[in-house]
Coordinates of C-alpha atoms in Angstrom, one line a residue:
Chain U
X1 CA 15.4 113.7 111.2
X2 CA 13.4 115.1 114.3
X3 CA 14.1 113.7 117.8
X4 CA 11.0 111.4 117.4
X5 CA 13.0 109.7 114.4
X6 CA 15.6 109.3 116.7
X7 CA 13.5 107.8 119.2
X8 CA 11.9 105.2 117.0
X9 CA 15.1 104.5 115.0
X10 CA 16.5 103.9 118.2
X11 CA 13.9 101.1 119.2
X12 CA 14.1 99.7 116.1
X13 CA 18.2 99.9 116.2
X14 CA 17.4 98.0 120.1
X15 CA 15.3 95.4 118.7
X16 CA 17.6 94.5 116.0
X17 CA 20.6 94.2 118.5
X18 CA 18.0 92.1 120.5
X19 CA 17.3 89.5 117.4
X20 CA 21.2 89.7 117.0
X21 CA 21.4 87.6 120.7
X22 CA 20.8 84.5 119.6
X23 CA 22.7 84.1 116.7
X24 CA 25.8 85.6 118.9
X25 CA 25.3 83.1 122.2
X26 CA 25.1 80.5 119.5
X27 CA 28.7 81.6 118.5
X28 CA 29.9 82.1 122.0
X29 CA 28.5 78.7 122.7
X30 CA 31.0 77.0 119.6
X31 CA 33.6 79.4 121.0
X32 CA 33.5 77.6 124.2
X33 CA 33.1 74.4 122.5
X34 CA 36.0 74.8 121.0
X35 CA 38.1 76.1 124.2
X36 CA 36.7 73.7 126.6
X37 CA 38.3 70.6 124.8
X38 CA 41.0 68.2 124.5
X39 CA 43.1 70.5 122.1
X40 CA 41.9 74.1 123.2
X41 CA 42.2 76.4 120.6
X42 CA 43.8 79.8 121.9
X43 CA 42.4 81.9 119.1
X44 CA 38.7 81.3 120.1
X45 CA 39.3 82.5 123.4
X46 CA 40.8 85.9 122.1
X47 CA 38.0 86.2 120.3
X48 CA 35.4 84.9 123.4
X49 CA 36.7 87.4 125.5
X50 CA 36.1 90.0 122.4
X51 CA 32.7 89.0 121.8
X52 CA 31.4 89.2 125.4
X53 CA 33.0 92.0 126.7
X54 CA 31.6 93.9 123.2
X55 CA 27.9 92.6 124.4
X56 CA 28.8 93.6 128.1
X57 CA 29.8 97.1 126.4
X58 CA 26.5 97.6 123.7
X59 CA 23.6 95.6 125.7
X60 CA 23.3 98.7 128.6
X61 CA 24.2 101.3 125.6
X62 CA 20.6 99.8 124.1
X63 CA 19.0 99.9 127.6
X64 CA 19.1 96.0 128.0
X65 CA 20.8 95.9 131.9
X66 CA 21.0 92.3 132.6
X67 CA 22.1 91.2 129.4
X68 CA 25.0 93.9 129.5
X69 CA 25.5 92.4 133.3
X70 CA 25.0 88.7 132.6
X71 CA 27.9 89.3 129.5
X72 CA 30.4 90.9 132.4
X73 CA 30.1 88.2 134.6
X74 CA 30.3 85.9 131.8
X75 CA 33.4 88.1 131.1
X76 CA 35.0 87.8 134.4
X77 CA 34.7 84.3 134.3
X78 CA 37.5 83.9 131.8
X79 CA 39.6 86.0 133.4
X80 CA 42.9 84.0 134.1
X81 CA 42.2 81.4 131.5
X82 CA 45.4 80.8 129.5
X83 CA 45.2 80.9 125.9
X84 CA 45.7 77.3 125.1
X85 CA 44.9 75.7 127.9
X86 CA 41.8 73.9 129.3
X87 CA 39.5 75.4 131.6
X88 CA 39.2 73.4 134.8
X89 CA 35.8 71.6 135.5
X90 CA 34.2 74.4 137.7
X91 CA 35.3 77.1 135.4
X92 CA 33.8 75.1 132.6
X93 CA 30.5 74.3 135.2
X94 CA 30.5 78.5 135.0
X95 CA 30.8 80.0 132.7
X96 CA 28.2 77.6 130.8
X97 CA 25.6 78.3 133.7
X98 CA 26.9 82.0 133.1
X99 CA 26.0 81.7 129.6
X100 CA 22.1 79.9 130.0
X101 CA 21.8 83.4 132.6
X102 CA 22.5 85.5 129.0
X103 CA 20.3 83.5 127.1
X104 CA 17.3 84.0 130.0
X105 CA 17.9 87.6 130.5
Chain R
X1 CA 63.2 114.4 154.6
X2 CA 65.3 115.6 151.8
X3 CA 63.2 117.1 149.0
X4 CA 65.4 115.0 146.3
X5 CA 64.4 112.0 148.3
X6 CA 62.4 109.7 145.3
X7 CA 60.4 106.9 146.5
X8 CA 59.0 104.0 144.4
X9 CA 56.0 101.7 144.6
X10 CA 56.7 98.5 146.6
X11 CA 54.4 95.5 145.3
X12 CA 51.5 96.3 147.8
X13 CA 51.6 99.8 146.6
X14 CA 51.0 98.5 143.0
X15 CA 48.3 96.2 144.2
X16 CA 46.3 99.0 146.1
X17 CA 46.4 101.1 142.9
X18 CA 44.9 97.8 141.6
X19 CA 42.4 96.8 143.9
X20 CA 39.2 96.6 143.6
X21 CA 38.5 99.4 146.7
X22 CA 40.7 101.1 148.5
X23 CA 41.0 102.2 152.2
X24 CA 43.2 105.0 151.5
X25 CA 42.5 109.0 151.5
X26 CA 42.3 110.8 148.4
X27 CA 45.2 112.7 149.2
X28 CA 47.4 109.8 149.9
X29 CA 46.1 108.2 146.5
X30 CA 46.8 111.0 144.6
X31 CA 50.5 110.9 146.1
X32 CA 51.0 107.1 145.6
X33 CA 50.0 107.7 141.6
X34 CA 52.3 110.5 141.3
X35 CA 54.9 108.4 143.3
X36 CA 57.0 106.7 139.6
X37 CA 60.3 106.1 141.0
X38 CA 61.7 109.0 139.5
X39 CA 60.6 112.1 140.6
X40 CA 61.6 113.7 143.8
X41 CA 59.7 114.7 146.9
X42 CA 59.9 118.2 145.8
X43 CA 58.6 117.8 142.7
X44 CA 55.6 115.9 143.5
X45 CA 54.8 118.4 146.3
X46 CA 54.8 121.2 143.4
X47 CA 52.1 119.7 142.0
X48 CA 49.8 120.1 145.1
X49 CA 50.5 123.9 145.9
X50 CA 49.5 125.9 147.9
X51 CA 49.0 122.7 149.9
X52 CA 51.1 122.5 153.1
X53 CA 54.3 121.0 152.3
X54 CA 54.6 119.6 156.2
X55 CA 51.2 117.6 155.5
X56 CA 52.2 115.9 151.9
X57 CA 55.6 115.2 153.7
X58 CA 53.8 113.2 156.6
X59 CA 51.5 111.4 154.1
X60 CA 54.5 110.3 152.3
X61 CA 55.7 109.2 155.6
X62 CA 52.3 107.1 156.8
X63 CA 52.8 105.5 153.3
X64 CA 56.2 104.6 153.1
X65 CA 55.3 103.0 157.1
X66 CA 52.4 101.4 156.1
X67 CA 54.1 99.8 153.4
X68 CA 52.9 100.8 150.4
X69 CA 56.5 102.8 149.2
X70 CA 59.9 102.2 150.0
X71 CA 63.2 104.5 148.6
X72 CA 63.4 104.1 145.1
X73 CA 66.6 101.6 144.3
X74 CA 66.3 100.1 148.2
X75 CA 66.2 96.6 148.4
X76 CA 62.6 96.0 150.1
X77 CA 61.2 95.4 146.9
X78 CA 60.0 98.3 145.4
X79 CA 59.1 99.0 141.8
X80 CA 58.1 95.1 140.8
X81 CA 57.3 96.3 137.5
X82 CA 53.5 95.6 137.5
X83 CA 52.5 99.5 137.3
X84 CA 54.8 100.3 134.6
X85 CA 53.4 97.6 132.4
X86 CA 50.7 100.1 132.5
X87 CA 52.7 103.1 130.6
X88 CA 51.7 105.3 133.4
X89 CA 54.3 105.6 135.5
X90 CA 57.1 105.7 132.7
X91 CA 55.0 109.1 131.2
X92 CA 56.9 111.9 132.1
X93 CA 54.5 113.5 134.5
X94 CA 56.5 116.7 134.7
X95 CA 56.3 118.4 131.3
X96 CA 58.8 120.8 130.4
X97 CA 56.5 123.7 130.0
X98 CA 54.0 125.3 132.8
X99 CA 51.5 125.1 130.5
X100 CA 51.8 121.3 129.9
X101 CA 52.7 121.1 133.4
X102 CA 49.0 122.5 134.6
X103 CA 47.7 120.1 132.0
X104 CA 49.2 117.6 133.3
X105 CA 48.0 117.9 137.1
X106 CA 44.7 118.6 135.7
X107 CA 44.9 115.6 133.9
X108 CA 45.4 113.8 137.1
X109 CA 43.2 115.6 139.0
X110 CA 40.4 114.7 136.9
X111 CA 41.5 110.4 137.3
X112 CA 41.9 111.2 140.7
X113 CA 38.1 112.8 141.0
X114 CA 37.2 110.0 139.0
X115 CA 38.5 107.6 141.3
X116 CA 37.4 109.1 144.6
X117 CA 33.9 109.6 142.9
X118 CA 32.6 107.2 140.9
X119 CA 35.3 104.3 141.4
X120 CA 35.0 102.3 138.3
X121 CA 32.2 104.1 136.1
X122 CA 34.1 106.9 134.0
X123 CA 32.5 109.8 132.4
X124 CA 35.2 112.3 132.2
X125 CA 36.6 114.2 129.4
X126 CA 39.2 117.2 129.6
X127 CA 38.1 120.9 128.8
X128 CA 40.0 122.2 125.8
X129 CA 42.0 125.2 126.7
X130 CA 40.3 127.6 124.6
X131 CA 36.7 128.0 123.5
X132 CA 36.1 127.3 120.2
X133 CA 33.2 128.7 118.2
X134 CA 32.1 127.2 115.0
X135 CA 31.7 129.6 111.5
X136 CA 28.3 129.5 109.7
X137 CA 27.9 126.6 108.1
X138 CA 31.0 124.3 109.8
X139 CA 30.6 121.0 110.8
X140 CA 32.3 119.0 113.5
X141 CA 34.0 115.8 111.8
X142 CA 33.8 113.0 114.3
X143 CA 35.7 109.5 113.7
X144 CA 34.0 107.1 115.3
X145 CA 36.2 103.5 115.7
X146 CA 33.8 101.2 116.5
X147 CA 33.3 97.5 115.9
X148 CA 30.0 96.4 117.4
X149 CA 27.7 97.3 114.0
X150 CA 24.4 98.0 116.2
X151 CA 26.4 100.5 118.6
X152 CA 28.0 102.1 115.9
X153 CA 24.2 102.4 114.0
X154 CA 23.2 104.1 117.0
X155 CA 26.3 106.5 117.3
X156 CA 26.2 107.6 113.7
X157 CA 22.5 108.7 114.1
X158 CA 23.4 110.5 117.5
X159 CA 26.0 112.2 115.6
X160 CA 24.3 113.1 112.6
X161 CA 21.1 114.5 115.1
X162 CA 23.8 117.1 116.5
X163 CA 24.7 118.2 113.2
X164 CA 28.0 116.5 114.0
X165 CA 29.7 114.5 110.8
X166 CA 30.3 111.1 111.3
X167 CA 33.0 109.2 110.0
X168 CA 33.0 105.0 110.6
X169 CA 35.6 102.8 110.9
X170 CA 35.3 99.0 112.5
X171 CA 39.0 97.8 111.9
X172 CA 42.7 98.2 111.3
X173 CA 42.6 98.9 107.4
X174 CA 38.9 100.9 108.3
X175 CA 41.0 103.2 110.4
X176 CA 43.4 104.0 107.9
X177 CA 41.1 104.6 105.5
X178 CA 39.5 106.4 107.6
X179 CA 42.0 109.1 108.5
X180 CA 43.1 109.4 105.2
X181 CA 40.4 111.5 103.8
X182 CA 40.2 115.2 104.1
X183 CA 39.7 117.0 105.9
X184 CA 41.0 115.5 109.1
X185 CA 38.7 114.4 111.6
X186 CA 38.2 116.9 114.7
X187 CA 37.7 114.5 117.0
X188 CA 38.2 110.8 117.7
X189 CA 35.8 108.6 119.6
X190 CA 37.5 105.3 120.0
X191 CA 36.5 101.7 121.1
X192 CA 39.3 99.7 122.2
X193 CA 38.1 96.1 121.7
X194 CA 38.9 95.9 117.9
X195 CA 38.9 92.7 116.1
X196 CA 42.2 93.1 114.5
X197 CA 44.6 95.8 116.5
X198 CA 44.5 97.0 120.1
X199 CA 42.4 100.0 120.5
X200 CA 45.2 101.6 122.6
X201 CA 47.9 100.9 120.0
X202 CA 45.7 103.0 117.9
X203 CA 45.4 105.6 120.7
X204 CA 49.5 106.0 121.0
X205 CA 49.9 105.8 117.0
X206 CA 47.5 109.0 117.0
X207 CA 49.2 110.5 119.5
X208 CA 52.7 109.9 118.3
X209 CA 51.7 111.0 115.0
X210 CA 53.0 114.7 113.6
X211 CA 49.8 115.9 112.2
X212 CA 47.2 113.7 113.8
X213 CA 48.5 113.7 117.5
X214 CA 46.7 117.5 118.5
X215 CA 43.0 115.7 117.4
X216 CA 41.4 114.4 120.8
X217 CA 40.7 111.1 121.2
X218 CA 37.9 110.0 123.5
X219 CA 38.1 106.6 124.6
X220 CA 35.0 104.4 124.6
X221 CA 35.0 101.0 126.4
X222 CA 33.7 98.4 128.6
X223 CA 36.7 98.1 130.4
X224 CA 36.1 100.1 133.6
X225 CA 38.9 98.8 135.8
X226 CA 41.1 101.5 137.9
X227 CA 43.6 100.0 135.9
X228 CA 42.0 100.8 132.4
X229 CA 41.2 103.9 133.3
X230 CA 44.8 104.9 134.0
X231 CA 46.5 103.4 131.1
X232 CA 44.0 105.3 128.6
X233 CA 44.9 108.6 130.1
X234 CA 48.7 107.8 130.1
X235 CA 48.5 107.3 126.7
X236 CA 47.1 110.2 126.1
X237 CA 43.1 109.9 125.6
X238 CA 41.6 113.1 126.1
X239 CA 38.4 111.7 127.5
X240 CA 37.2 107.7 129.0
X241 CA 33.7 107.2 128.9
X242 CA 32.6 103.6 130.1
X243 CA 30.2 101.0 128.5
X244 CA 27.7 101.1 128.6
X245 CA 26.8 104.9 128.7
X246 CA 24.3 107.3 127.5
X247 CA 24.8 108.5 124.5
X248 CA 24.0 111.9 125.9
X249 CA 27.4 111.7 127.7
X250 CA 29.1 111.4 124.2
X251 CA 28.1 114.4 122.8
X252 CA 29.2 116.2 126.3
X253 CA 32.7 114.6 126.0
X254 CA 33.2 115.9 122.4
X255 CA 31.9 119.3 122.9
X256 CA 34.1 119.4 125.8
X257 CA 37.3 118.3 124.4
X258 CA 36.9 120.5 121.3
X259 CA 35.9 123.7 123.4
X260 CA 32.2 124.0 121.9
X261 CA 29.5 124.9 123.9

């Protein structure tokens, strides 16, 4: 593989994390969905906080800035939420206007 | 002051090794994370020879008055226990050997840098020892522990473009597997938000382990807190290399860590 593979294996590797996006702010959207309820479920946040600091971590890796940045801030804004308990109305506002910024960027 | 004075961390001490910025010198930083509640004056002034002794002594001083330590085992509440949640300050930070012991201030030398420098953004990885020079024909075996399936892609390609040899794992079981197969990995490059185990449990295990605990492990993670930062090296990650990064910077840190040029 010469360095120009690498080069278009690497854009092709950035636009399959890109189509990934969707599919994974779907899930982090039924995540919350299933936090930011009567019976919050203290698994999903475990794996919230998984899944958006992981896209906070790859998104700058495959040049894609303000997705990596959105997903920190989207990261930080569950900081201090309790496993099991319900996020209060403006941490709930947040960190779904946080998440509509991930899906634009 | 006595030389077999020890002084702990009161709670604002803690919290400024915490915070998100700090107003304090480098100097006095490096003294309040070598400051465990154990060792004495004296032997935390070894560690910054030939600095005068008079000048660590005073910086001790400003921070005990400013409030940020107090005698260890006083009642002003020092030590509340925040820190050593971390690991770091319950690592012996005085090996027995001088050899282990240069390591060691190295070691912190380099966090420290890293702190003064570039704050939160980590791109450090220690220099092996000894130069190491590959035979004709030998490969570098490089585990890579790595969950996010389109980073990992990315990081086997790298790898394989340096004539390194990657090996994947994405989980507990992975892992295992993993470093079962022969011949051991050289080097470790290790995410720490795993699905299933704490990447830094994994980090300890390898370095509590008798045959697997000399292969360095170069930590790999979004979390870029001061805080992060510090527990990875106390438990013993030979390198800490932020998300997101180049991946440029990865094969620096393992030719680093392994001695290659």
């Amino acid at each position: 593989m010469s360095w120009q593979d690498l080069g278009k294996e690497f854009q092709k590797l950035r636009r399959e994390f890109r189509a990934s996006l969707p599919a994974k702010l779907t899930r982090m959207r039924s995540l919350w969905g299933r936090i930011d309820c009567e019976e919050p479920d203290a698994d999903a946040l475990e794996i919230l906080k998984r899944e958006v600091h992981t896209m906070a971590g790859s998104a700058g890796s495959f040049g894609l800035p303000q997705v990596s940045k959105a997903a920190a801030a989207a990261e930080a804004a569950l900081d201090g939420l309790k496993a099991g308990s319900r996020p209060g109305a403006k941490r709930s506002a947040k960190f779904r206007v946080l998440l509509d910024k991930l899906e634009k960027a | 002051m006595d030389e077999k004075h020890v002084y702990a961390l009161t709670p604002k001490g803690s919290r400024e090794l915490k915070s998100a910025a700090t107003s304090l010198t480098a100097l006095e930083l490096k003294l309040l994370v070598l400051v465990d509640g154990q060792s004495t004056v004296g032997r935390i002034v070894k560690v910054f020879a030939p600095q005068p002794k008079a000048e660590l002594i005073d910086a001790l001083h400003k921070l005990k008055q400013a409030g940020f330590l107090a005698d260890a085992g006083g009642d002003d509440g020092a030590g509340d226990g925040s820190i050593e949640a971390t690991g770091f300050f319950t690592r012996p930070i005085f090996p027995e050997s001088k050899e282990a012991g240069a390591a060691a201030a190295s070691q912190s030398d380099e966090t420290l840098q890293l702190l003064r420098k570039n704050g939160y953004v980590a791109r450090i990885a220690k220099r092996a020892a000894e130069e190491r020079k590959l035979a004709k024909g030998e490969k570098v075996h490089v585990l890579v522990i790595e969950d996010d399936e389109h980073l990992a892609k990315l990081l086997r390609m790298f790898l394989v473009m340096h004539e390194f040899v990657p090996r994947m794992a994405a989980n507990r079981d992975g892992i295992t597997a993993a470093l079962r197969l022969a011949p051991k990995p050289d080097v470790a490059l290790l995410d720490v938000t795993l699905p299933d185990i704490d990447g830094f449990e994994v980090l300890l295990r390898i370095k509590q382990h008798p045959v697997l605990k000399t292969m360095p492990v170069i930590v790999m993670t979004a979390k870029a807190t001061r805080e992060a930062v510090l527990k990875g090296l106390a438990c013993g990650a030979d390198g800490y290399i932020t998300k997101p990064f180049d991946v440029d910077v990865i094969s620096h840190a393992v030719k680093s860590v392994l001695g290659l040029k």
